[in-house]
PDB file of C-alpha atoms in Angstrom:
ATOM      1  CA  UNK A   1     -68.491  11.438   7.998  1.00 47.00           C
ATOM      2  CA  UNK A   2     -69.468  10.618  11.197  1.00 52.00           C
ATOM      3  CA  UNK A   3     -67.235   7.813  13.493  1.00 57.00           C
ATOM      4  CA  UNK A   4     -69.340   4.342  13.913  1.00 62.00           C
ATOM      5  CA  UNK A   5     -71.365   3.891  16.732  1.00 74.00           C
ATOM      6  CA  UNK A   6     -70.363   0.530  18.697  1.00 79.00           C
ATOM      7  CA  UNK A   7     -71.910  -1.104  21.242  1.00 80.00           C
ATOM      8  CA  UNK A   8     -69.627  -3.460  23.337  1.00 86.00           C
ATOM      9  CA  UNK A   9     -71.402  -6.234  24.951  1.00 85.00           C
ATOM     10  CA  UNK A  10     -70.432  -9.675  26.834  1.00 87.00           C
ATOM     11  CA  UNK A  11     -73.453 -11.533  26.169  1.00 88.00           C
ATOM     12  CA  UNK A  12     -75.903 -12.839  23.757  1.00 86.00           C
ATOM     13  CA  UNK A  13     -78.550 -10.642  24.779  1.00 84.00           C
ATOM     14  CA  UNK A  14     -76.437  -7.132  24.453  1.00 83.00           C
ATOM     15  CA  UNK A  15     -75.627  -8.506  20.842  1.00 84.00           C
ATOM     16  CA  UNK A  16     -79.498  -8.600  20.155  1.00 83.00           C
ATOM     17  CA  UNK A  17     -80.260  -5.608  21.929  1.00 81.00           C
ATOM     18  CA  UNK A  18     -77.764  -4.072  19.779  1.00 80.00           C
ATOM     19  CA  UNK A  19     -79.307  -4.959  16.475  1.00 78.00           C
ATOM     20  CA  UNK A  20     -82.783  -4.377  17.567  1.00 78.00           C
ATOM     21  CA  UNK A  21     -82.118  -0.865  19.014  1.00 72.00           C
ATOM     22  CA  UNK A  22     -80.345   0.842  15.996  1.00 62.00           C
ATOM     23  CA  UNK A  23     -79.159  -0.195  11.859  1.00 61.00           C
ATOM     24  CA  UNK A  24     -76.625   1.649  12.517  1.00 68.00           C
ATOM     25  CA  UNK A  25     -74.819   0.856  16.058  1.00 78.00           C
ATOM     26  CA  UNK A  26     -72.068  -1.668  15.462  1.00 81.00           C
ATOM     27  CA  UNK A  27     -72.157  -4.641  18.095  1.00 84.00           C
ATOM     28  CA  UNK A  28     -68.972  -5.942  19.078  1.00 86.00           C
ATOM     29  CA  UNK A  29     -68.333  -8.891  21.363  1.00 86.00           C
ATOM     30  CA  UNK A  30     -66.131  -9.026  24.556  1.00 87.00           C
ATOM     31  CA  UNK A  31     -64.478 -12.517  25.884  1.00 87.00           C
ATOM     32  CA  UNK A  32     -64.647 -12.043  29.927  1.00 83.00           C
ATOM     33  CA  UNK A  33     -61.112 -12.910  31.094  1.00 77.00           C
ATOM     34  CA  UNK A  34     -62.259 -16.219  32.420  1.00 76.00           C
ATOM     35  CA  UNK A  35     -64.046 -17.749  29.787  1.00 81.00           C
ATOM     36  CA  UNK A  36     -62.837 -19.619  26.833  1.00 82.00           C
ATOM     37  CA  UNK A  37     -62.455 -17.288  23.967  1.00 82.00           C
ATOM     38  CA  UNK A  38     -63.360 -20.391  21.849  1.00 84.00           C
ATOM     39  CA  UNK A  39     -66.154 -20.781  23.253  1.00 84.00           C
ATOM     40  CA  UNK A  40     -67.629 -17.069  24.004  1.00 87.00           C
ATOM     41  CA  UNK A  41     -66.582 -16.077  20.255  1.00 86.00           C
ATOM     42  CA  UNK A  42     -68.413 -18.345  18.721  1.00 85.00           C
ATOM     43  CA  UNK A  43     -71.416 -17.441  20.704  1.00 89.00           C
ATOM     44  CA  UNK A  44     -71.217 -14.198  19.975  1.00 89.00           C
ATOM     45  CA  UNK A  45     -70.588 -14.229  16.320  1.00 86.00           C
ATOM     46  CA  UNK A  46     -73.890 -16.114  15.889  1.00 86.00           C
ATOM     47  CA  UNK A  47     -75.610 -13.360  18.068  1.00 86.00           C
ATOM     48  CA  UNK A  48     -74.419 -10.812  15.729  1.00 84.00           C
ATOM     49  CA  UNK A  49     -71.322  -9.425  16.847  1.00 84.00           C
ATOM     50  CA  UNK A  50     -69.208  -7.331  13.696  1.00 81.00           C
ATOM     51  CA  UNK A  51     -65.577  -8.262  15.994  1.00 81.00           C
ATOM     52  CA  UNK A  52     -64.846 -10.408  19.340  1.00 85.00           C
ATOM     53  CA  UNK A  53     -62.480  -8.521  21.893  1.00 83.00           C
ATOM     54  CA  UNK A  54     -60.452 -10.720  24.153  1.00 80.00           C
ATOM     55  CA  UNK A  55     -58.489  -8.117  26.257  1.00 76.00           C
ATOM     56  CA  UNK A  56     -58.662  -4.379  26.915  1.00 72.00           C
ATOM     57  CA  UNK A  57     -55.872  -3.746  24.902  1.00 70.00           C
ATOM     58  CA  UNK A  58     -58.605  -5.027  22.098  1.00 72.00           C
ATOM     59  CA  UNK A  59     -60.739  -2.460  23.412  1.00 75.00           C
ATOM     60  CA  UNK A  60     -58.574   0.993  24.007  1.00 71.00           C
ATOM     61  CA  UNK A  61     -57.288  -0.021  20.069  1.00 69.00           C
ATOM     62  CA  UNK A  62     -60.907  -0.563  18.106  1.00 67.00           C
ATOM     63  CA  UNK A  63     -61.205   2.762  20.288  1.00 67.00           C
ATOM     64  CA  UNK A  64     -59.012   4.627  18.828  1.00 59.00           C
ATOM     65  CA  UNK A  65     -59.584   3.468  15.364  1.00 46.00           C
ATOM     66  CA  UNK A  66     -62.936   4.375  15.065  1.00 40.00           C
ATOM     67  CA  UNK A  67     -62.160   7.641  13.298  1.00 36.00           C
ATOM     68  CA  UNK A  68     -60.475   5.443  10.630  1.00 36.00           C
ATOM     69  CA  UNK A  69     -62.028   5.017   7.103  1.00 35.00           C
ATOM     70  CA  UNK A  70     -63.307   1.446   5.986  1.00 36.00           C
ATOM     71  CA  UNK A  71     -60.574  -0.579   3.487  1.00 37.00           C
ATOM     72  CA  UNK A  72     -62.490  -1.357   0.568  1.00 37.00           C
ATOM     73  CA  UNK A  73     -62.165  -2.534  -3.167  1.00 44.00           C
ATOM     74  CA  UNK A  74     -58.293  -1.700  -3.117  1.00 45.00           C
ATOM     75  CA  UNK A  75     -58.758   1.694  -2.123  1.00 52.00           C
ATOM     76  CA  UNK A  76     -56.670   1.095   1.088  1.00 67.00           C
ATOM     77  CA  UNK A  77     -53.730  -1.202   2.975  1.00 78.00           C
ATOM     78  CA  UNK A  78     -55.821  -4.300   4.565  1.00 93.00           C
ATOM     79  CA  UNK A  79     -53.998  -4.666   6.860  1.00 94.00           C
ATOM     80  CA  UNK A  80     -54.237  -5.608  11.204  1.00 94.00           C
ATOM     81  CA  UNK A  81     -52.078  -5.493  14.354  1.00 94.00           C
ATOM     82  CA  UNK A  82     -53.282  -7.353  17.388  1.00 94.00           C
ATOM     83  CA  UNK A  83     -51.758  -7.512  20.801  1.00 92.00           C
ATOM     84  CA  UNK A  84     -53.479 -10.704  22.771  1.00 92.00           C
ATOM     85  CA  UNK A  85     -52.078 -10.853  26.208  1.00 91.00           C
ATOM     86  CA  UNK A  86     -53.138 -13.394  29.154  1.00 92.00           C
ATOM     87  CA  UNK A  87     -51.657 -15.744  31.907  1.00 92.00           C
ATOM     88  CA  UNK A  88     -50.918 -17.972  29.335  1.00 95.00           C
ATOM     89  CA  UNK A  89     -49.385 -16.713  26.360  1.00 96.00           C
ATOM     90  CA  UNK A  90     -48.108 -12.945  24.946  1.00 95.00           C
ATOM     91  CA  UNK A  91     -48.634 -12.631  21.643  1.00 96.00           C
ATOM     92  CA  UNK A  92     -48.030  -9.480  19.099  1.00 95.00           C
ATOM     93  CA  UNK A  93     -48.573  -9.879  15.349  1.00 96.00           C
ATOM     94  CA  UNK A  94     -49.486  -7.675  11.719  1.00 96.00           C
ATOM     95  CA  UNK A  95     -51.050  -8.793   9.083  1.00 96.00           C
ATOM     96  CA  UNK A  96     -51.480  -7.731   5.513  1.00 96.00           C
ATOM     97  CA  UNK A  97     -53.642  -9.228   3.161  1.00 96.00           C
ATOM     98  CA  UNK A  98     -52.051  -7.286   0.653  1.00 93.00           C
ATOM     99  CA  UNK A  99     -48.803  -8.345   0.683  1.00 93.00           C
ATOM    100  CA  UNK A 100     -46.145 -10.692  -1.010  1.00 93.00           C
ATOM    101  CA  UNK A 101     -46.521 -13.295   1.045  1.00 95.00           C
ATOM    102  CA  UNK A 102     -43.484 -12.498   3.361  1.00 95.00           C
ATOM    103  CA  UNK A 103     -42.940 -13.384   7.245  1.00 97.00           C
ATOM    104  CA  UNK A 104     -41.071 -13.524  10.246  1.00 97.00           C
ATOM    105  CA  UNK A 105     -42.443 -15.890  12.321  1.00 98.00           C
ATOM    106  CA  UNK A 106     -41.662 -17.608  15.939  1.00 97.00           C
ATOM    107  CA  UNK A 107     -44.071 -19.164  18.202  1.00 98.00           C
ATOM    108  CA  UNK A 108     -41.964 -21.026  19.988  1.00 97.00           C
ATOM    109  CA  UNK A 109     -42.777 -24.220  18.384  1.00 98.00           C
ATOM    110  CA  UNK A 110     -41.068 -24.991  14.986  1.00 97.00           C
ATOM    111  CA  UNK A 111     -43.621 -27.176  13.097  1.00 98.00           C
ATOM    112  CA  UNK A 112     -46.150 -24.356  13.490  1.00 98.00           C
ATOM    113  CA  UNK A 113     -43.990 -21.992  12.375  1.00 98.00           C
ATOM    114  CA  UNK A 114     -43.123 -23.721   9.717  1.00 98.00           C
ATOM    115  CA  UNK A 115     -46.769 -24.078   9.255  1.00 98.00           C
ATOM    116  CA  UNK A 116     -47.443 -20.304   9.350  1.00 98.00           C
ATOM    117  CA  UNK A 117     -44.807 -19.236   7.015  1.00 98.00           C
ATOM    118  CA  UNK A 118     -45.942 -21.550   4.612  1.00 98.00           C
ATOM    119  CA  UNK A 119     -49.716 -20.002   4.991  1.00 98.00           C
ATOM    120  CA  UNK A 120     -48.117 -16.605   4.697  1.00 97.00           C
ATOM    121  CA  UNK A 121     -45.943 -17.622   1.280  1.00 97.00           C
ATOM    122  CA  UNK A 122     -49.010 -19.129  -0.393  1.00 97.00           C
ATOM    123  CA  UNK A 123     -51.976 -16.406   0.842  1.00 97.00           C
ATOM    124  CA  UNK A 124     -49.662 -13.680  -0.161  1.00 95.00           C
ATOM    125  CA  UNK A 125     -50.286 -12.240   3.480  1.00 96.00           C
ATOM    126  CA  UNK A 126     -47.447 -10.597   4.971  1.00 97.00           C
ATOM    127  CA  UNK A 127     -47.376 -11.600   8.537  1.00 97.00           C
ATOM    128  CA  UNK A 128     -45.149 -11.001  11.373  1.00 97.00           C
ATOM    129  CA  UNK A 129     -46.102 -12.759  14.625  1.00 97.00           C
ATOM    130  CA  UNK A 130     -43.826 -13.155  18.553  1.00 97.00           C
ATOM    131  CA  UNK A 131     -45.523 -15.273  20.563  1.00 98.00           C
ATOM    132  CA  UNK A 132     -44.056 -16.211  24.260  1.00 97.00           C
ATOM    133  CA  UNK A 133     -46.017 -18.784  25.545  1.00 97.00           C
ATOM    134  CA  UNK A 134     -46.352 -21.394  28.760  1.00 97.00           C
ATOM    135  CA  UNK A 135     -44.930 -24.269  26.313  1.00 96.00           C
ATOM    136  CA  UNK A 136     -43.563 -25.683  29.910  1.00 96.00           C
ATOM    137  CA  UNK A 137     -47.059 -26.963  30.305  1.00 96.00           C
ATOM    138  CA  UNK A 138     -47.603 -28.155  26.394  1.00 96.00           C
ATOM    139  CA  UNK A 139     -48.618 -27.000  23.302  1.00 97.00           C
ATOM    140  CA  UNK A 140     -51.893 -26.113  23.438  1.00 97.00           C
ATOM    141  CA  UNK A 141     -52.262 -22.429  24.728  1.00 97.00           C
ATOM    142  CA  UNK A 142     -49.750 -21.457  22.190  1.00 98.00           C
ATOM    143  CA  UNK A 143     -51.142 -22.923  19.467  1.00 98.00           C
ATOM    144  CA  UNK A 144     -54.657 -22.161  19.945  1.00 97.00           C
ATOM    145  CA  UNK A 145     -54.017 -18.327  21.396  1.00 97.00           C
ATOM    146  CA  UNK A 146     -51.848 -17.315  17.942  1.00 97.00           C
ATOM    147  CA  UNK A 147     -54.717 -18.937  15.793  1.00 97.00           C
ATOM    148  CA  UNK A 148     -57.178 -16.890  17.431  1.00 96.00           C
ATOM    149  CA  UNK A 149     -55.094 -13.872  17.073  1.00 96.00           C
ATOM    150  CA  UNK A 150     -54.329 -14.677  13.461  1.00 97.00           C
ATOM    151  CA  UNK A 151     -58.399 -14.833  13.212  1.00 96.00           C
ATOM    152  CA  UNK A 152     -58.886 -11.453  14.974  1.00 94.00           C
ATOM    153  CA  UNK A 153     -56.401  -9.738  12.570  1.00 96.00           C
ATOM    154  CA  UNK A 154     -57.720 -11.235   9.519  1.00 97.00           C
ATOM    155  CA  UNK A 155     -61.482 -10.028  10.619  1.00 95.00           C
ATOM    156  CA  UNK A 156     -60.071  -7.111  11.240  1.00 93.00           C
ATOM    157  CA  UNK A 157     -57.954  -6.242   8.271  1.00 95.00           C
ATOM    158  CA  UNK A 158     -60.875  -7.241   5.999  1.00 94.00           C
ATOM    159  CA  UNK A 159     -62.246  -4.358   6.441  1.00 91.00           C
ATOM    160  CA  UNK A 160     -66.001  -3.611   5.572  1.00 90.00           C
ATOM    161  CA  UNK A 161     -65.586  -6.553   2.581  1.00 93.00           C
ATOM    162  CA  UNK A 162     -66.960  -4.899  -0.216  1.00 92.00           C
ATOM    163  CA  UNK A 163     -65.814  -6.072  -3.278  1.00 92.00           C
ATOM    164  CA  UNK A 164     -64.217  -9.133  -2.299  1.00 95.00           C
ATOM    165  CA  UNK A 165     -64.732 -12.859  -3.762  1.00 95.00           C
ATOM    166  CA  UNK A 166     -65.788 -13.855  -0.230  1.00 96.00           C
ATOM    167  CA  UNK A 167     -65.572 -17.913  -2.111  1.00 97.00           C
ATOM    168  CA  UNK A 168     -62.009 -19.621  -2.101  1.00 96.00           C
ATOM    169  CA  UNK A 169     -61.298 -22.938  -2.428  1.00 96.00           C
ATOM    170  CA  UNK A 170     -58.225 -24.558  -3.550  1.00 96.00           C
ATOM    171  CA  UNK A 171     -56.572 -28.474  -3.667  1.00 97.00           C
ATOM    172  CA  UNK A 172     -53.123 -28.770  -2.762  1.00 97.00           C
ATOM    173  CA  UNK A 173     -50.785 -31.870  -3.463  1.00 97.00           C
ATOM    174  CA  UNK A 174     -47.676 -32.404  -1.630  1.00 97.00           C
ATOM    175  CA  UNK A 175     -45.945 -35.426  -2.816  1.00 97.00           C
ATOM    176  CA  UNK A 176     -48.362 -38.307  -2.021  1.00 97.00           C
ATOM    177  CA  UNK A 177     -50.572 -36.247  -0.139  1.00 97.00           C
ATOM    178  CA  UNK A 178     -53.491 -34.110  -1.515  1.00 97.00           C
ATOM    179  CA  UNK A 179     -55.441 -31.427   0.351  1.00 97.00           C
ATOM    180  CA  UNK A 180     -58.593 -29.673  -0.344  1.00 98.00           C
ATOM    181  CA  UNK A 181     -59.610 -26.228   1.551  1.00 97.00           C
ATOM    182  CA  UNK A 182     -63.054 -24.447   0.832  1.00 98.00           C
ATOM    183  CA  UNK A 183     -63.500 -21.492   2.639  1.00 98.00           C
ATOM    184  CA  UNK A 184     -66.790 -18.894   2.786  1.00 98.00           C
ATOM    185  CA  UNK A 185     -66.273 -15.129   4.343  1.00 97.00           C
ATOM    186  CA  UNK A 186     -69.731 -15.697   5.516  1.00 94.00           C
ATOM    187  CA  UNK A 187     -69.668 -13.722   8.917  1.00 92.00           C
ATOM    188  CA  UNK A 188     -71.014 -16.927  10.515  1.00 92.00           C
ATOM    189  CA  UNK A 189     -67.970 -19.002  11.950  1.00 94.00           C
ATOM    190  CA  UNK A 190     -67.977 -22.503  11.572  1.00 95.00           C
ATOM    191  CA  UNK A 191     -64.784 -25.143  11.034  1.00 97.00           C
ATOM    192  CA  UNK A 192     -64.822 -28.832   9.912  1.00 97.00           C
ATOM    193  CA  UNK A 193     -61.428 -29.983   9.974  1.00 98.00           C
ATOM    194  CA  UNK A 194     -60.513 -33.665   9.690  1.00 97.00           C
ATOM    195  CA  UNK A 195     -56.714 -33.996   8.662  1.00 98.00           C
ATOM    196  CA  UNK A 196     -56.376 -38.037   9.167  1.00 97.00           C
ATOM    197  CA  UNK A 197     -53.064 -37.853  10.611  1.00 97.00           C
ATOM    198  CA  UNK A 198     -51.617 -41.052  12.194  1.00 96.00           C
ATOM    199  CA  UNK A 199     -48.540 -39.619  14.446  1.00 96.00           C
ATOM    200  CA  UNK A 200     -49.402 -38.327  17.723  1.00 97.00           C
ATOM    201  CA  UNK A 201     -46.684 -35.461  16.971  1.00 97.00           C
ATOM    202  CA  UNK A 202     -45.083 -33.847  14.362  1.00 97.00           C
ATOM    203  CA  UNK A 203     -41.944 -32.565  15.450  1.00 95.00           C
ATOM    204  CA  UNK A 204     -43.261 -30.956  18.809  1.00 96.00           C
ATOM    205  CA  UNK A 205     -46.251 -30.197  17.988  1.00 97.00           C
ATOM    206  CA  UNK A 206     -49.065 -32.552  18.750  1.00 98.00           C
ATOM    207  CA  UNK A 207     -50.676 -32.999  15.547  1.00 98.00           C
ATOM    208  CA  UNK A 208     -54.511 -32.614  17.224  1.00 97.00           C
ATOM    209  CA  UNK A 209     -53.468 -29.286  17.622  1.00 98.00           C
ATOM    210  CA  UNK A 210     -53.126 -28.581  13.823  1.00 98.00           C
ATOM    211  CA  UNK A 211     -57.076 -28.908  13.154  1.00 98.00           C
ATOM    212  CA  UNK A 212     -57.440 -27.230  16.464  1.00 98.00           C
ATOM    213  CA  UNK A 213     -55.872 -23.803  15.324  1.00 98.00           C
ATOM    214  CA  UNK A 214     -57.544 -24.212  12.047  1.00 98.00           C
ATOM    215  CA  UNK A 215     -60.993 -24.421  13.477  1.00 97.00           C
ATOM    216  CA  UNK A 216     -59.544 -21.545  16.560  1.00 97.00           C
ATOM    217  CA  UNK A 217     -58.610 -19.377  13.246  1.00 97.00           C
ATOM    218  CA  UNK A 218     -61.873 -19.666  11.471  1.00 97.00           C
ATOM    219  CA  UNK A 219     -63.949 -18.883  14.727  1.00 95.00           C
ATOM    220  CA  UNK A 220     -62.179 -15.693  15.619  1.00 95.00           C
ATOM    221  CA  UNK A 221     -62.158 -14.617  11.378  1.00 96.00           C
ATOM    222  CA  UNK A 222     -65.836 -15.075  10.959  1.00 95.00           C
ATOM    223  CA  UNK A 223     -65.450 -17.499   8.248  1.00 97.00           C
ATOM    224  CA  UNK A 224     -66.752 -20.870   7.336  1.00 97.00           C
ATOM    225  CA  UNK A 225     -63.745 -23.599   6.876  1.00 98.00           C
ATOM    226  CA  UNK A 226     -63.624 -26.964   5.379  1.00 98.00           C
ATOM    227  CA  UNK A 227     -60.464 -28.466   5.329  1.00 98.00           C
ATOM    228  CA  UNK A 228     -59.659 -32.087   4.062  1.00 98.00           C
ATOM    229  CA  UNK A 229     -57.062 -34.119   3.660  1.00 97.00           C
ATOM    230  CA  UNK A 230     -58.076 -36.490   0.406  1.00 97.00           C
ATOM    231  CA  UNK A 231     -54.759 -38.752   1.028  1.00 97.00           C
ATOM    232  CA  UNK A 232     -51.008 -39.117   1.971  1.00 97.00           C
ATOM    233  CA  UNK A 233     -49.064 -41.621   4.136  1.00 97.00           C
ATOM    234  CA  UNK A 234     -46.477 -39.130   5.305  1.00 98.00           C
ATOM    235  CA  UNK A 235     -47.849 -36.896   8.265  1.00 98.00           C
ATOM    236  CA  UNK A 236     -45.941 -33.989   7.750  1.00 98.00           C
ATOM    237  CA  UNK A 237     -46.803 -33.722   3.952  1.00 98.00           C
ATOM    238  CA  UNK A 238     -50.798 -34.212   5.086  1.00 98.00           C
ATOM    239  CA  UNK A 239     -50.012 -30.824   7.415  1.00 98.00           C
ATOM    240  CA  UNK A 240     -48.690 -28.694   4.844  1.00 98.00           C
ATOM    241  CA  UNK A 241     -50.215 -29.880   1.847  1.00 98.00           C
ATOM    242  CA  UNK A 242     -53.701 -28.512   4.471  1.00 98.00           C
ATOM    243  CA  UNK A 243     -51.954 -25.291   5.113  1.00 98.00           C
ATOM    244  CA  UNK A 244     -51.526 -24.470   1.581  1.00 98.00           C
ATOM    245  CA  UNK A 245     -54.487 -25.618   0.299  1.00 98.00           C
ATOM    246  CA  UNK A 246     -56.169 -23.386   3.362  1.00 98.00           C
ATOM    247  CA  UNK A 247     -53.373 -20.325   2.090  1.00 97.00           C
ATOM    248  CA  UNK A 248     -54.995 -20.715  -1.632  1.00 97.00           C
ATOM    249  CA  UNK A 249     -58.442 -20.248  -0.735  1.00 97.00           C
ATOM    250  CA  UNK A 250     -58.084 -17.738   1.914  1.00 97.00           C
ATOM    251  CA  UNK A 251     -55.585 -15.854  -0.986  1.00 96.00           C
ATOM    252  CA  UNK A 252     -58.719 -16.373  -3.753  1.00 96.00           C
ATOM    253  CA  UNK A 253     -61.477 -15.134  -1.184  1.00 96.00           C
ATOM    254  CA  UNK A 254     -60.068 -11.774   0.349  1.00 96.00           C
ATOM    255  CA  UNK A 255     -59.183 -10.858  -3.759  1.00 95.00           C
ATOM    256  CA  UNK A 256     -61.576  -8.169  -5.164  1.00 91.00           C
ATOM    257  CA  UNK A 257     -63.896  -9.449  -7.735  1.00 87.00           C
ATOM    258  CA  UNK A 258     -64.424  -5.765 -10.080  1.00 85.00           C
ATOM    259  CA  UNK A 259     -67.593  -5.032  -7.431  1.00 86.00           C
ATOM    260  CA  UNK A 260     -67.949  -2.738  -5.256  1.00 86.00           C
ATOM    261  CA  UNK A 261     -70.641  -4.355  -3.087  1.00 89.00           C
ATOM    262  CA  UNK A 262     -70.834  -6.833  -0.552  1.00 89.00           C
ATOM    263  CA  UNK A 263     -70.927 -10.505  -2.311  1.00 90.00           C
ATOM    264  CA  UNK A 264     -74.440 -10.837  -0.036  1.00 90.00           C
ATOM    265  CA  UNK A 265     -78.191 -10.803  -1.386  1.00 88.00           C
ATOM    266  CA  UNK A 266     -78.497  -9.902   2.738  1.00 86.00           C
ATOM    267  CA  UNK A 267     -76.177  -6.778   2.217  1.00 85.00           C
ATOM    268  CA  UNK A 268     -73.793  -7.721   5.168  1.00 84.00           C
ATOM    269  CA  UNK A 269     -71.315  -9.907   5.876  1.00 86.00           C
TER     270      UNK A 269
END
């Protein structure tokens, strides 16, 4: 079969023209280098846009995988590298939906890692991820940049989503603390994140940063996120009792249901 036909745009308006010019011309989003990818990404999902590229690495690599079959209903590895480089932060990572839950993980900040390998155990995603970031400033860049990379793979490796459960949710105790994550592979990004947490930090990671990557992964995945947490005293056990709950339901969604359509009466995702 023919390679897709894609359509790489900036703006809300190449999005639209995009999906009013042909059914079958893929549109895929571009983050200028100095806007917020936040921001544009979210923007551009709601136009429309199938991916959001933050760098021209993104670009020369979609490039050269458009000769590459869809992953669908098992029939394939799910699986995603990203390279997401900028003044701020260098960041390489893989990730396999498919996996055993493995990782080697180090973003320079140990709570987060900590958070991110327990995410990988619980998901059963593999995930490998070297971040170097400008933690001489603070936390911030790093923590938001990797989320949004971890989004990007996890659109990525997803594949053409037939087949899948799409719906995950899960509750998570830890101890005193009990979490609840619902999560919809909806193609239309959205995150509502409220984690309660008392301490400014946990360990050395500022602990508004937490719902921050959470809502930064959702954006850049295309999914819709609710995360709560129900209860708990201890700050720490309200962080990772969220991050498994949120592994659970991710690891329930991306499963294949028997189908081999997409879980949509619209047809897409």
């Amino acid at each position: 079969s023919s390679p897709p036909i894609l359509m790489i745009g900036d703006t809300v308006d190449d999005m639209r023209a995009c999906l009013n010019a042909n059914s079958f011309i893929t549109p895929i989003g571009f983050v200028p280098p100095t806007k917020s990818p936040l921001k544009v990404s979210k923007v551009l999902f709601g136009a429309g846009a199938e991916r959001v590229l933050e760098s021209m690495d993104d670009i020369k690599h979609i490039l050269n995988l458009t000769s590459t079959p869809s992953f669908s209903c098992g029939g394939g590895v799910r699986s995603a590298n990203v390279w997401r480089k900028t003044k701020e932060t260098d960041i390489k990572l893989s990730l396999n939906l498919d996996g055993t839950g493995t990782s080697k993980v180090s973003s320079g900040i140990g709570f987060f890692d900590h958070m991110l390998t327990a995410l990988s155990k619980h998901s059963r995603m593999d995930l490998t991820l070297k971040c170097v970031g400008d933690l001489h400033v603070d936390d911030h860049h790093t923590t938001e940049d990797v989320a949004l990379a971890l989004g990007s793979a996890f659109h990525q490796a997803l594949g053409d989503k037939k087949g899948i459960t799409r719906f995950g949710s899960a509750m998570v105790p830890l101890d005193e603390a009990l979490a609840r994550a619902v999560v919809d592979i909806s193609g239309r990004p959205s995150a509502h994140v409220a984690l309660g947490f008392k301490r400014e930090r946990v360990g050395s990671l500022s602990t508004e940063m937490l719902e921050h990557a959470m809502e930064s992964f959702a954006i850049n995945a295309g999914i819709t996120l609710h995360v709560e947490c129900l209860k708990g005293k201890n700050d720490h056990h309200r962080a990772e009792a969220a991050f498994k709950a949120l592994a659970r339901a991710l690891r329930m969604a991306v499963s294949f249901d028997g189908h081999s359509d997409i879980p949509s009466t619209k047809g897409v995702l």
